[in-house]
Structures are given as structure tokens and as C-alpha cells.
PDB file of N, CA, C and O in Angstrom:
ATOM      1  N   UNK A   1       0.839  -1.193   0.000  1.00  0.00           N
ATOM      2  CA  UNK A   1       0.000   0.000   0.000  1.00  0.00           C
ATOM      3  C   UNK A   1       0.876   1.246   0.000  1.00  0.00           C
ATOM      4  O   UNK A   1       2.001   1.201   0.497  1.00  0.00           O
ATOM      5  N   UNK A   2       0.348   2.443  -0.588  1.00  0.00           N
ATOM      6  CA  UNK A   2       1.080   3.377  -0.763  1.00  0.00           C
ATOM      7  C   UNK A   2       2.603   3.204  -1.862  1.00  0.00           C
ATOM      8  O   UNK A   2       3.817   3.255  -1.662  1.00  0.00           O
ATOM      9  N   UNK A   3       1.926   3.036  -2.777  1.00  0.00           N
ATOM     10  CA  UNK A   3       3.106   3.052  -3.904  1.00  0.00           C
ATOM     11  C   UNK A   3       2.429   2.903  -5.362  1.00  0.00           C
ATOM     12  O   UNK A   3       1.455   2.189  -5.598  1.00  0.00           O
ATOM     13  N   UNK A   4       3.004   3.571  -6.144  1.00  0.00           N
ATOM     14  CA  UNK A   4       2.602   3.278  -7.624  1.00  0.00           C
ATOM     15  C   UNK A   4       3.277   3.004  -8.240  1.00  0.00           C
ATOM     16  O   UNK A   4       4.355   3.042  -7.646  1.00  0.00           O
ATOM     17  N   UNK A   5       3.450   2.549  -9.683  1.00  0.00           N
ATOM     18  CA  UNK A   5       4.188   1.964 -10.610  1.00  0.00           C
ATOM     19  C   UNK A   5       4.696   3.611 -11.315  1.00  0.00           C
ATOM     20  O   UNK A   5       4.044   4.626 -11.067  1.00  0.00           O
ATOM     21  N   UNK A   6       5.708   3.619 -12.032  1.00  0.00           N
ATOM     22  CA  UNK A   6       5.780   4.856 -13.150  1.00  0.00           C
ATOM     23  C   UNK A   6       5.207   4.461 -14.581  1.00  0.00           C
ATOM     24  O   UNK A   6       5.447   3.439 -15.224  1.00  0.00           O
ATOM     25  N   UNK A   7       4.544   5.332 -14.849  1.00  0.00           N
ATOM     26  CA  UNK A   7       3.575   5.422 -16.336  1.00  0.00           C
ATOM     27  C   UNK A   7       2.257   4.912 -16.321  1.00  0.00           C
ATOM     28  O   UNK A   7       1.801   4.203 -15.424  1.00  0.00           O
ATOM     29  N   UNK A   8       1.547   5.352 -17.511  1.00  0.00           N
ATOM     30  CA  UNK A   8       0.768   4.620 -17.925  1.00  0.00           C
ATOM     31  C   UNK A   8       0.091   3.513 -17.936  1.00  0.00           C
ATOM     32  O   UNK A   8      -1.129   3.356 -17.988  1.00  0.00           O
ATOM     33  N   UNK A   9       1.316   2.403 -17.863  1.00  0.00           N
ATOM     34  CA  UNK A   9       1.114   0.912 -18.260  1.00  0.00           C
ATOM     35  C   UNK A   9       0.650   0.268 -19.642  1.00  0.00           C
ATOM     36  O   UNK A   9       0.775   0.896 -20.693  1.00  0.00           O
ATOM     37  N   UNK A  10       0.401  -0.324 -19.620  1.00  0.00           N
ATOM     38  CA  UNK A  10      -0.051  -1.054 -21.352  1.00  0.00           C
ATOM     39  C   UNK A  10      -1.844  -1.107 -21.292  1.00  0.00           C
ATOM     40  O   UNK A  10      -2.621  -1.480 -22.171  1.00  0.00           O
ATOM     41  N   UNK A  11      -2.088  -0.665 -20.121  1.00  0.00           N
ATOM     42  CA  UNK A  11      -3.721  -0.766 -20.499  1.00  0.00           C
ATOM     43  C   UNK A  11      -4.300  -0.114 -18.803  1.00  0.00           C
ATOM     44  O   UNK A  11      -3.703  -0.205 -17.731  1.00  0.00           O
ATOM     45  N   UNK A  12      -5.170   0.301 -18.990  1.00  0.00           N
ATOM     46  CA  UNK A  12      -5.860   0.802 -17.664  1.00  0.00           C
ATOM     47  C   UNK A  12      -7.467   1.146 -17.703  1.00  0.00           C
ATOM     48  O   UNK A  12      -8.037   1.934 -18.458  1.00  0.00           O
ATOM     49  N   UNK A  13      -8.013   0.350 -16.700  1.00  0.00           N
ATOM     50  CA  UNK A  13      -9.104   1.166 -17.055  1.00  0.00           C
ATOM     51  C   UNK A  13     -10.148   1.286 -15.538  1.00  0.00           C
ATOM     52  O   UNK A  13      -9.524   0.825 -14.582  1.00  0.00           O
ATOM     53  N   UNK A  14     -11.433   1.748 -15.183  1.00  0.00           N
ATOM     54  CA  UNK A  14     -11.910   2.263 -13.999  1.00  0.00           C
ATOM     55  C   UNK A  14     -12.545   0.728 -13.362  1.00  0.00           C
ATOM     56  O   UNK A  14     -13.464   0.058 -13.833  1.00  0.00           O
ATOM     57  N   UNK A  15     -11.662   0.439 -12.072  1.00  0.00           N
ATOM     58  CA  UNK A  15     -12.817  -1.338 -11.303  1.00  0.00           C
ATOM     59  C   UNK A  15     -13.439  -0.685 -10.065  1.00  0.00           C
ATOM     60  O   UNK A  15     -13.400   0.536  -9.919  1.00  0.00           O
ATOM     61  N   UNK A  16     -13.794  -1.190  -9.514  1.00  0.00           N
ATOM     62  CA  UNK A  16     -14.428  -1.076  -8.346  1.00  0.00           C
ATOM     63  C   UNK A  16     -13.562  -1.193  -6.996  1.00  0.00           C
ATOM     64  O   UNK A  16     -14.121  -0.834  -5.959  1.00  0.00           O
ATOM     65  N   UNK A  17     -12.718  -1.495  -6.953  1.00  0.00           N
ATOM     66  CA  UNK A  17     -11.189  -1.664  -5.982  1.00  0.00           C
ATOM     67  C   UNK A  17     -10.150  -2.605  -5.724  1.00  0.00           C
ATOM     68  O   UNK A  17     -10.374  -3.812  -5.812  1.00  0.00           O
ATOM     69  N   UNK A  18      -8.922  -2.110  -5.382  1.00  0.00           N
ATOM     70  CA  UNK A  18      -7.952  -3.388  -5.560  1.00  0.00           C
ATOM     71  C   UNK A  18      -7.837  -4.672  -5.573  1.00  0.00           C
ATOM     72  O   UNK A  18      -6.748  -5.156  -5.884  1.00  0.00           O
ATOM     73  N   UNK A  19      -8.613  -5.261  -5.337  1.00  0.00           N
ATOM     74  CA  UNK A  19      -9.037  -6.548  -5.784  1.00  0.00           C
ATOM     75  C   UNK A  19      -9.665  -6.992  -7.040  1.00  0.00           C
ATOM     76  O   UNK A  19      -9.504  -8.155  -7.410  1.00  0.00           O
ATOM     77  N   UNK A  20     -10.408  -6.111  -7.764  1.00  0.00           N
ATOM     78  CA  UNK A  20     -10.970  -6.220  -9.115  1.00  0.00           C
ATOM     79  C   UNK A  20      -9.829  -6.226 -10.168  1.00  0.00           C
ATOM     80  O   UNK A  20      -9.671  -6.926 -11.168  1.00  0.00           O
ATOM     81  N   UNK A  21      -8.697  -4.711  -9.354  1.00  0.00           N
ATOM     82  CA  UNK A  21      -7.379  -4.918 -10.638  1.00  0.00           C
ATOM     83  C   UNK A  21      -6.208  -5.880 -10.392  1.00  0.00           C
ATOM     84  O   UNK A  21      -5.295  -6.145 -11.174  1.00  0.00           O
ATOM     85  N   UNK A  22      -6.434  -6.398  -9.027  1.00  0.00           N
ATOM     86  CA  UNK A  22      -5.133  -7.672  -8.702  1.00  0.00           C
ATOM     87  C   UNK A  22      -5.856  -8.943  -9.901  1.00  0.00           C
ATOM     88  O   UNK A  22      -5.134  -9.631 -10.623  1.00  0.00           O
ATOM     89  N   UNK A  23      -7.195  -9.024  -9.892  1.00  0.00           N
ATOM     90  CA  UNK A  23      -7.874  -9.851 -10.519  1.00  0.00           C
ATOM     91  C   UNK A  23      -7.644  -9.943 -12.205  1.00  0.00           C
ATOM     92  O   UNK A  23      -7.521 -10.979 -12.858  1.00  0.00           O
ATOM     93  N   UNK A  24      -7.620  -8.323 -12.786  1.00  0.00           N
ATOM     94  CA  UNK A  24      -7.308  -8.238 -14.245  1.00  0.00           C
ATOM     95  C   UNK A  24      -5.811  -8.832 -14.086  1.00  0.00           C
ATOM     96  O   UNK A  24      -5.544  -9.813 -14.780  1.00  0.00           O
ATOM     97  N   UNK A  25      -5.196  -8.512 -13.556  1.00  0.00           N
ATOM     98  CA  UNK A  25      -3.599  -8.805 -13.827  1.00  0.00           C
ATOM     99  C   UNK A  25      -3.453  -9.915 -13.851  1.00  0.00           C
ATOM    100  O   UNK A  25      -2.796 -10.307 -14.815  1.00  0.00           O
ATOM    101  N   UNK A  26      -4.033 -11.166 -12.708  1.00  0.00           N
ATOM    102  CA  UNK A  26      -3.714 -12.267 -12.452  1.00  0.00           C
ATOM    103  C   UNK A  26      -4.035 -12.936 -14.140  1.00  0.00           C
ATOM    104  O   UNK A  26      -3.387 -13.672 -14.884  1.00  0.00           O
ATOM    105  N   UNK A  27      -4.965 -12.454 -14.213  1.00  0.00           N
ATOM    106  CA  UNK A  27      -5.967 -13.573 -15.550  1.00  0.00           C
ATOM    107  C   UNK A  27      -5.014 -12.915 -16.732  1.00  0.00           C
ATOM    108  O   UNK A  27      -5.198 -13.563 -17.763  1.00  0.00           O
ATOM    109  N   UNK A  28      -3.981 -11.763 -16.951  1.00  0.00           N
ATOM    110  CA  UNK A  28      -3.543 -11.560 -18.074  1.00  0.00           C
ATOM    111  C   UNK A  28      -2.348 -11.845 -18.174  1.00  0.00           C
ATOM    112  O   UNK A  28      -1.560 -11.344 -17.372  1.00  0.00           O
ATOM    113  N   UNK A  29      -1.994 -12.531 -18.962  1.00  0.00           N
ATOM    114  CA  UNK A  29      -0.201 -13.112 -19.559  1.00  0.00           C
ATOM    115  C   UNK A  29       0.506 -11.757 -18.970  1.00  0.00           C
ATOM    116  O   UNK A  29       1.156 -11.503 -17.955  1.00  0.00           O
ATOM    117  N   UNK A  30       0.109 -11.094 -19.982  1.00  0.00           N
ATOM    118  CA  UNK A  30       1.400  -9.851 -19.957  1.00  0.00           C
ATOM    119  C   UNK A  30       1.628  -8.851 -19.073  1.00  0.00           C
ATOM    120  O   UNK A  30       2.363  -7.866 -18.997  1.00  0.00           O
ATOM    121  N   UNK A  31       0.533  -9.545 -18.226  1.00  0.00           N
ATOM    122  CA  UNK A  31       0.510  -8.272 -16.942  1.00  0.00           C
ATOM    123  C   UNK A  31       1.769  -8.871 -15.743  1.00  0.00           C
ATOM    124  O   UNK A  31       1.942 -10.086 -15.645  1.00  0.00           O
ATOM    125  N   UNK A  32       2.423  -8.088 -15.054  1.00  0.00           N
ATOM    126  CA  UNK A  32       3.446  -8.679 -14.491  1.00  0.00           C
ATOM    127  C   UNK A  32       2.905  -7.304 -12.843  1.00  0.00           C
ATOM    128  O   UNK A  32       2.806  -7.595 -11.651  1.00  0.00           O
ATOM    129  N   UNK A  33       2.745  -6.299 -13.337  1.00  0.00           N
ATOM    130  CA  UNK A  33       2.327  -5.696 -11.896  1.00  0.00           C
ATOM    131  C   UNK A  33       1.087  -4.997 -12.082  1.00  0.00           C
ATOM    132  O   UNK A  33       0.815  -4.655 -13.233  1.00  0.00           O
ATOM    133  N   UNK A  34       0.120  -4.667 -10.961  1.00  0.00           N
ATOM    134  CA  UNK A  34      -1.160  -4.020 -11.307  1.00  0.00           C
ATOM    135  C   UNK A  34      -1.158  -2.527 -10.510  1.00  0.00           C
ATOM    136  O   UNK A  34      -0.669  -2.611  -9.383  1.00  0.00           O
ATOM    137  N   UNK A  35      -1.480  -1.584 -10.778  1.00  0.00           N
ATOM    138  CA  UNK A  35      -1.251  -0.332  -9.728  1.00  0.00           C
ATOM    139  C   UNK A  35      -2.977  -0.177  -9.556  1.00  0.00           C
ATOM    140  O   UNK A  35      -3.528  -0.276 -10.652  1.00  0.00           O
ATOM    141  N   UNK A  36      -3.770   0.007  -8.602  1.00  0.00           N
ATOM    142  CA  UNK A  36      -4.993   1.066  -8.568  1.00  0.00           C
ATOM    143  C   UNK A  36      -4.722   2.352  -7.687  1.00  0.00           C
ATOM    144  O   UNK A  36      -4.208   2.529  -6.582  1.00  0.00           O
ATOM    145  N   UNK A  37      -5.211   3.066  -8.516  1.00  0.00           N
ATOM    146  CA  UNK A  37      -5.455   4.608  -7.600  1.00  0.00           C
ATOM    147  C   UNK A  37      -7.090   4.583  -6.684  1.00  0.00           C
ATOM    148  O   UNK A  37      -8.106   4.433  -7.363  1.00  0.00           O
ATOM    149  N   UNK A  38      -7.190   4.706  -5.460  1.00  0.00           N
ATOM    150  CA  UNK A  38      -7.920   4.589  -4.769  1.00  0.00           C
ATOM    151  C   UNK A  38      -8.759   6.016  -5.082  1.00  0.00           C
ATOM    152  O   UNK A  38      -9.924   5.810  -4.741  1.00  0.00           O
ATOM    153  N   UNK A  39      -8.605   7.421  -5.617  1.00  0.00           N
ATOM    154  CA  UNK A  39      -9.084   8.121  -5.727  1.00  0.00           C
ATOM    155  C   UNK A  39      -9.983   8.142  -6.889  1.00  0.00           C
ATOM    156  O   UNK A  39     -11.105   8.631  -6.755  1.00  0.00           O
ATOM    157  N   UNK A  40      -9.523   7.560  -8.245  1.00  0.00           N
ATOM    158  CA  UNK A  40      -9.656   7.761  -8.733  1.00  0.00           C
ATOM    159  C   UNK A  40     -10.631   5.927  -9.577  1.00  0.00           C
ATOM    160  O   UNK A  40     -11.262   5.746 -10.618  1.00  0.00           O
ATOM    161  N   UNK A  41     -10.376   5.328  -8.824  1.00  0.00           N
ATOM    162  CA  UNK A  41     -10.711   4.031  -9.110  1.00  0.00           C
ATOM    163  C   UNK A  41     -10.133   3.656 -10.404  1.00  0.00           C
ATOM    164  O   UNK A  41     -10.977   3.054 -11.068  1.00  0.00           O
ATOM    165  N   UNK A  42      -8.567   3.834 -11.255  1.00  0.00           N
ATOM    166  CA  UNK A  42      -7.757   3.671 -11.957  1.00  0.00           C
ATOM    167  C   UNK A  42      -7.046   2.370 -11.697  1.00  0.00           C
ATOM    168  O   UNK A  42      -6.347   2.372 -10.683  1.00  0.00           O
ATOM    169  N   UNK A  43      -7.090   0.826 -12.677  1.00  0.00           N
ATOM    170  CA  UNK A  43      -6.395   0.203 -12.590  1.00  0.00           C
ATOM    171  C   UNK A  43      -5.352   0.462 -13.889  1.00  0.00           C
ATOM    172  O   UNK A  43      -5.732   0.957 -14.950  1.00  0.00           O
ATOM    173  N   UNK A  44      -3.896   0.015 -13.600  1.00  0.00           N
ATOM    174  CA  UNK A  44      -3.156   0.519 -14.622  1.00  0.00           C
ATOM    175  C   UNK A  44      -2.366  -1.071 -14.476  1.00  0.00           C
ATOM    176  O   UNK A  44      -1.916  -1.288 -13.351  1.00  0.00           O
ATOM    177  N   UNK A  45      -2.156  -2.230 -15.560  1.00  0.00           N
ATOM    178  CA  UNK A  45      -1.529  -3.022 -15.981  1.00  0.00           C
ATOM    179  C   UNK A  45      -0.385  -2.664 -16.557  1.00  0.00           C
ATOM    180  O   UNK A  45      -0.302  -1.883 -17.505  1.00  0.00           O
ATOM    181  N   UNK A  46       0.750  -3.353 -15.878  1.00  0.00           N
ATOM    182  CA  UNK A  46       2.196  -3.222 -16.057  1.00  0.00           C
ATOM    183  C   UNK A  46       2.875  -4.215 -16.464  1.00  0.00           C
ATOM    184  O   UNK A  46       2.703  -5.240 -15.805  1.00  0.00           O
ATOM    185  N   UNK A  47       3.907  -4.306 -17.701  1.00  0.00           N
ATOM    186  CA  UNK A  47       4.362  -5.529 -18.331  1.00  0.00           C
ATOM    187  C   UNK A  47       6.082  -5.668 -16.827  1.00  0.00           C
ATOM    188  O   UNK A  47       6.375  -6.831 -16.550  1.00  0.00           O
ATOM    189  N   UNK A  48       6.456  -5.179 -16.509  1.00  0.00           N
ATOM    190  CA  UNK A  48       7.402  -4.762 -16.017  1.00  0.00           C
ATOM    191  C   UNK A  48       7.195  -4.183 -14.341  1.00  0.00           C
ATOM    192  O   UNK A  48       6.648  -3.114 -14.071  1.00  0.00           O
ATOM    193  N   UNK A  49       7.641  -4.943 -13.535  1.00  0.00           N
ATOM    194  CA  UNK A  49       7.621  -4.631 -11.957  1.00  0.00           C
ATOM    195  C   UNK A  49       8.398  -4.074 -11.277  1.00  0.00           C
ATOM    196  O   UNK A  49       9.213  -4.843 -10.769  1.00  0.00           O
ATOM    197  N   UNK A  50       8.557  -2.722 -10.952  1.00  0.00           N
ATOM    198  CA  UNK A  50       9.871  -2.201 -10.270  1.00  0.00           C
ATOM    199  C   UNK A  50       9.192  -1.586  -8.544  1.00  0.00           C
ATOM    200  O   UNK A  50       8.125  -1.858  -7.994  1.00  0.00           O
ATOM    201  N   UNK A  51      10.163  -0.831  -8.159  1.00  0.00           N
ATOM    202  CA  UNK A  51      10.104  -0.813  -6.849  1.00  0.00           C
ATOM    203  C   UNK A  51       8.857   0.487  -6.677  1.00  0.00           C
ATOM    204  O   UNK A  51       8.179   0.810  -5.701  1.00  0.00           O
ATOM    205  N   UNK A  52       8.908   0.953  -7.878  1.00  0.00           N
ATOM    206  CA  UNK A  52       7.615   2.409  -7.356  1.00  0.00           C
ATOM    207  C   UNK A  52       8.114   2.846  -6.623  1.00  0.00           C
ATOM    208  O   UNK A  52       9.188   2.557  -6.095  1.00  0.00           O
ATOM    209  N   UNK A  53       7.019   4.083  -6.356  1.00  0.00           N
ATOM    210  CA  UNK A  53       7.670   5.290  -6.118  1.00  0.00           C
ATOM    211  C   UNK A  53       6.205   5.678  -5.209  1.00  0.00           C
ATOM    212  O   UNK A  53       5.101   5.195  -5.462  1.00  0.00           O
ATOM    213  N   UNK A  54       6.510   6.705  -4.060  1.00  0.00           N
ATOM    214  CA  UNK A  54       5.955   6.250  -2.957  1.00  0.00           C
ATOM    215  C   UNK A  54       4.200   7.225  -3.692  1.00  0.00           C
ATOM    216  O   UNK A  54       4.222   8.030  -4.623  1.00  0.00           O
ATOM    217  N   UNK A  55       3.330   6.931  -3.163  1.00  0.00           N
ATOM    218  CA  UNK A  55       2.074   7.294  -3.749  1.00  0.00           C
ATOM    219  C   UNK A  55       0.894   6.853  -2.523  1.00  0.00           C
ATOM    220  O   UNK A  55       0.183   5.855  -2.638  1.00  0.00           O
ATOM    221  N   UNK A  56       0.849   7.634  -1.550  1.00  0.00           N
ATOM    222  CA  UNK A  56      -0.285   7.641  -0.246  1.00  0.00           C
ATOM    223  C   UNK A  56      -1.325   6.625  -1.227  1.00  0.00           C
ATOM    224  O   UNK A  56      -1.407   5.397  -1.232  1.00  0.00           O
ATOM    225  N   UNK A  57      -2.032   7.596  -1.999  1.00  0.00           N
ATOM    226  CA  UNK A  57      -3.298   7.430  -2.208  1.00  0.00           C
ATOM    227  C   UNK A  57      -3.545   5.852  -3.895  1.00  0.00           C
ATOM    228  O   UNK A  57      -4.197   5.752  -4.935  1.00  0.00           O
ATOM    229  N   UNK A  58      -2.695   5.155  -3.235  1.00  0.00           N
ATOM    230  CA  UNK A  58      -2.126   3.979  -4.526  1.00  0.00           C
ATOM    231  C   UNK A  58      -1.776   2.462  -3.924  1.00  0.00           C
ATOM    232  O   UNK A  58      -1.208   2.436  -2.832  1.00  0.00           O
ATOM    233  N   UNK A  59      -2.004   1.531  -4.407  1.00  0.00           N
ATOM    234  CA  UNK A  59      -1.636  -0.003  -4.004  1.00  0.00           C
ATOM    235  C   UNK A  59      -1.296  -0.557  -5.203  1.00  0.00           C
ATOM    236  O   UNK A  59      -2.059  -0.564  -6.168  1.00  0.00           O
ATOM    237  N   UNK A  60       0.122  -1.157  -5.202  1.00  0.00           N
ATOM    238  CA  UNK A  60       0.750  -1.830  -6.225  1.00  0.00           C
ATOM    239  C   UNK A  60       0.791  -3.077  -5.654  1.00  0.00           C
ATOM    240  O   UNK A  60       1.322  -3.283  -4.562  1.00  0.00           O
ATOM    241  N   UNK A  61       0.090  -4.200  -6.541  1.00  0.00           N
ATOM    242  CA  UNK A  61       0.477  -5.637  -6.744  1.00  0.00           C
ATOM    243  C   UNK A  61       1.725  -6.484  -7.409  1.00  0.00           C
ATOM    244  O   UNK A  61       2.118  -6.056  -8.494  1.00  0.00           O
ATOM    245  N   UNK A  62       2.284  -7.463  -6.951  1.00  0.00           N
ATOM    246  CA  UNK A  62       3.439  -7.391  -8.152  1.00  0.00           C
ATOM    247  C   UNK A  62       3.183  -9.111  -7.990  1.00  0.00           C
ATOM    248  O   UNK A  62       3.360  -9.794  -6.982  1.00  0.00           O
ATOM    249  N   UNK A  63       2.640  -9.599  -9.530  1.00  0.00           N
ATOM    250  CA  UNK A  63       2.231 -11.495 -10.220  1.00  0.00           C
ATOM    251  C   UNK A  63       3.642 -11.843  -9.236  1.00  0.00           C
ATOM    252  O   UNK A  63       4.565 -11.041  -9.091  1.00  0.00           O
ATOM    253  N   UNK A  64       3.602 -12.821  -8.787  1.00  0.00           N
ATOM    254  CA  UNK A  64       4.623 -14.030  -8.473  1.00  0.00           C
ATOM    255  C   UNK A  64       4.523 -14.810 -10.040  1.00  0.00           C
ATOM    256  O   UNK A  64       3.502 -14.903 -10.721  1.00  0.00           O
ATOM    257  N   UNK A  65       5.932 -15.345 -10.390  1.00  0.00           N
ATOM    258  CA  UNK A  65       6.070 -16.157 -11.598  1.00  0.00           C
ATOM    259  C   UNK A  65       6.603 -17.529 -10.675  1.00  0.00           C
ATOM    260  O   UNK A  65       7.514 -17.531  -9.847  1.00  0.00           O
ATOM    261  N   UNK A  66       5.574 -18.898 -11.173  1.00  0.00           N
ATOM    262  CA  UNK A  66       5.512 -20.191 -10.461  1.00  0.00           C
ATOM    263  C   UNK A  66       6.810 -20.644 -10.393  1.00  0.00           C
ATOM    264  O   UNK A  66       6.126 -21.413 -11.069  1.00  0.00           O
ATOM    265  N   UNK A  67       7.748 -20.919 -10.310  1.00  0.00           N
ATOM    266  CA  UNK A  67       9.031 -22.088 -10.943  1.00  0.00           C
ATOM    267  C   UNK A  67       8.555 -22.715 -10.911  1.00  0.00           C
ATOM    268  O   UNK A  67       7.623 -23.202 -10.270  1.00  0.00           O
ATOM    269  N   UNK A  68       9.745 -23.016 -12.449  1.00  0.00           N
ATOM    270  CA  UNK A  68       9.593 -24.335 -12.934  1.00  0.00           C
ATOM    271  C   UNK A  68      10.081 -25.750 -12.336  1.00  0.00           C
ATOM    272  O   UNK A  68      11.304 -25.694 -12.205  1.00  0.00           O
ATOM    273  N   UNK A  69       9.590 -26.955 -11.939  1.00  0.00           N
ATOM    274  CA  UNK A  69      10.036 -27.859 -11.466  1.00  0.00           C
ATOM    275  C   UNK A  69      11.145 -28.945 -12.730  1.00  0.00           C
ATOM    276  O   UNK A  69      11.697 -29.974 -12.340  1.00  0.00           O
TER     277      UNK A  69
END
């Protein structure tokens, strides 16, 4: 909590709250981190996961990738 991704992302669009956009990310290949803005009800899909940058009013998710056995 309290952090956002930098940019845009590859796709974004308005859910109902962080759980709706942890949900888009999980179900999409290319999504690797999810940001929502709590103000604004903004999910923003990220191909690329970095440390963000601090953002009160923001919750960044970041996919776990399974290993391979």
C-alpha cells in the first residue's frame, strides 16, 4: 500500500477496488504488476515490476512467476 508503478502501463481502465485490478492482472499473460489509484478508481496493468515510487493514495500488486520444477 502506498506506492505506484511509473507510467501509464499497457492498459488501464476504472474497477471497483484493488481486488478487481489484482484480478485483471492475475488472468492476463502480460501483466506482471497491477497499480490502482484509490481516488480515482484507476487500474493501470504493467508488463514490467519495479520498486515504485511512494504514492499515499495507490496499491501496487506485483504477479509471483511459479518455478519451474
Amino acid at each position: 500500500a502506498g506506492r505506484r508503478l511509473d507510467g501509464a502501463g499497457y492498459a488501464q481502465r476504472i474497477v471497483g477496488g484493488y481486488s478487481q485490478c489484482e484480478m485483471h492482472c492475475l488472468l492476463d499473460q502480460r501483466c506482471a504488476a497491477g497499480s490502482f489509484e484509490r481516488q480515482t478508481g484507476i487500474c493501470r496493468l504493467h508488463e514490467r515490476a519495479t520498486d515504485g515510487v511512494a504514492e499515499p493514495e495507490s496499491d501496487l500488486g506485483v504477479k509471483r512467476q511459479a518455478q519451474a520444477r
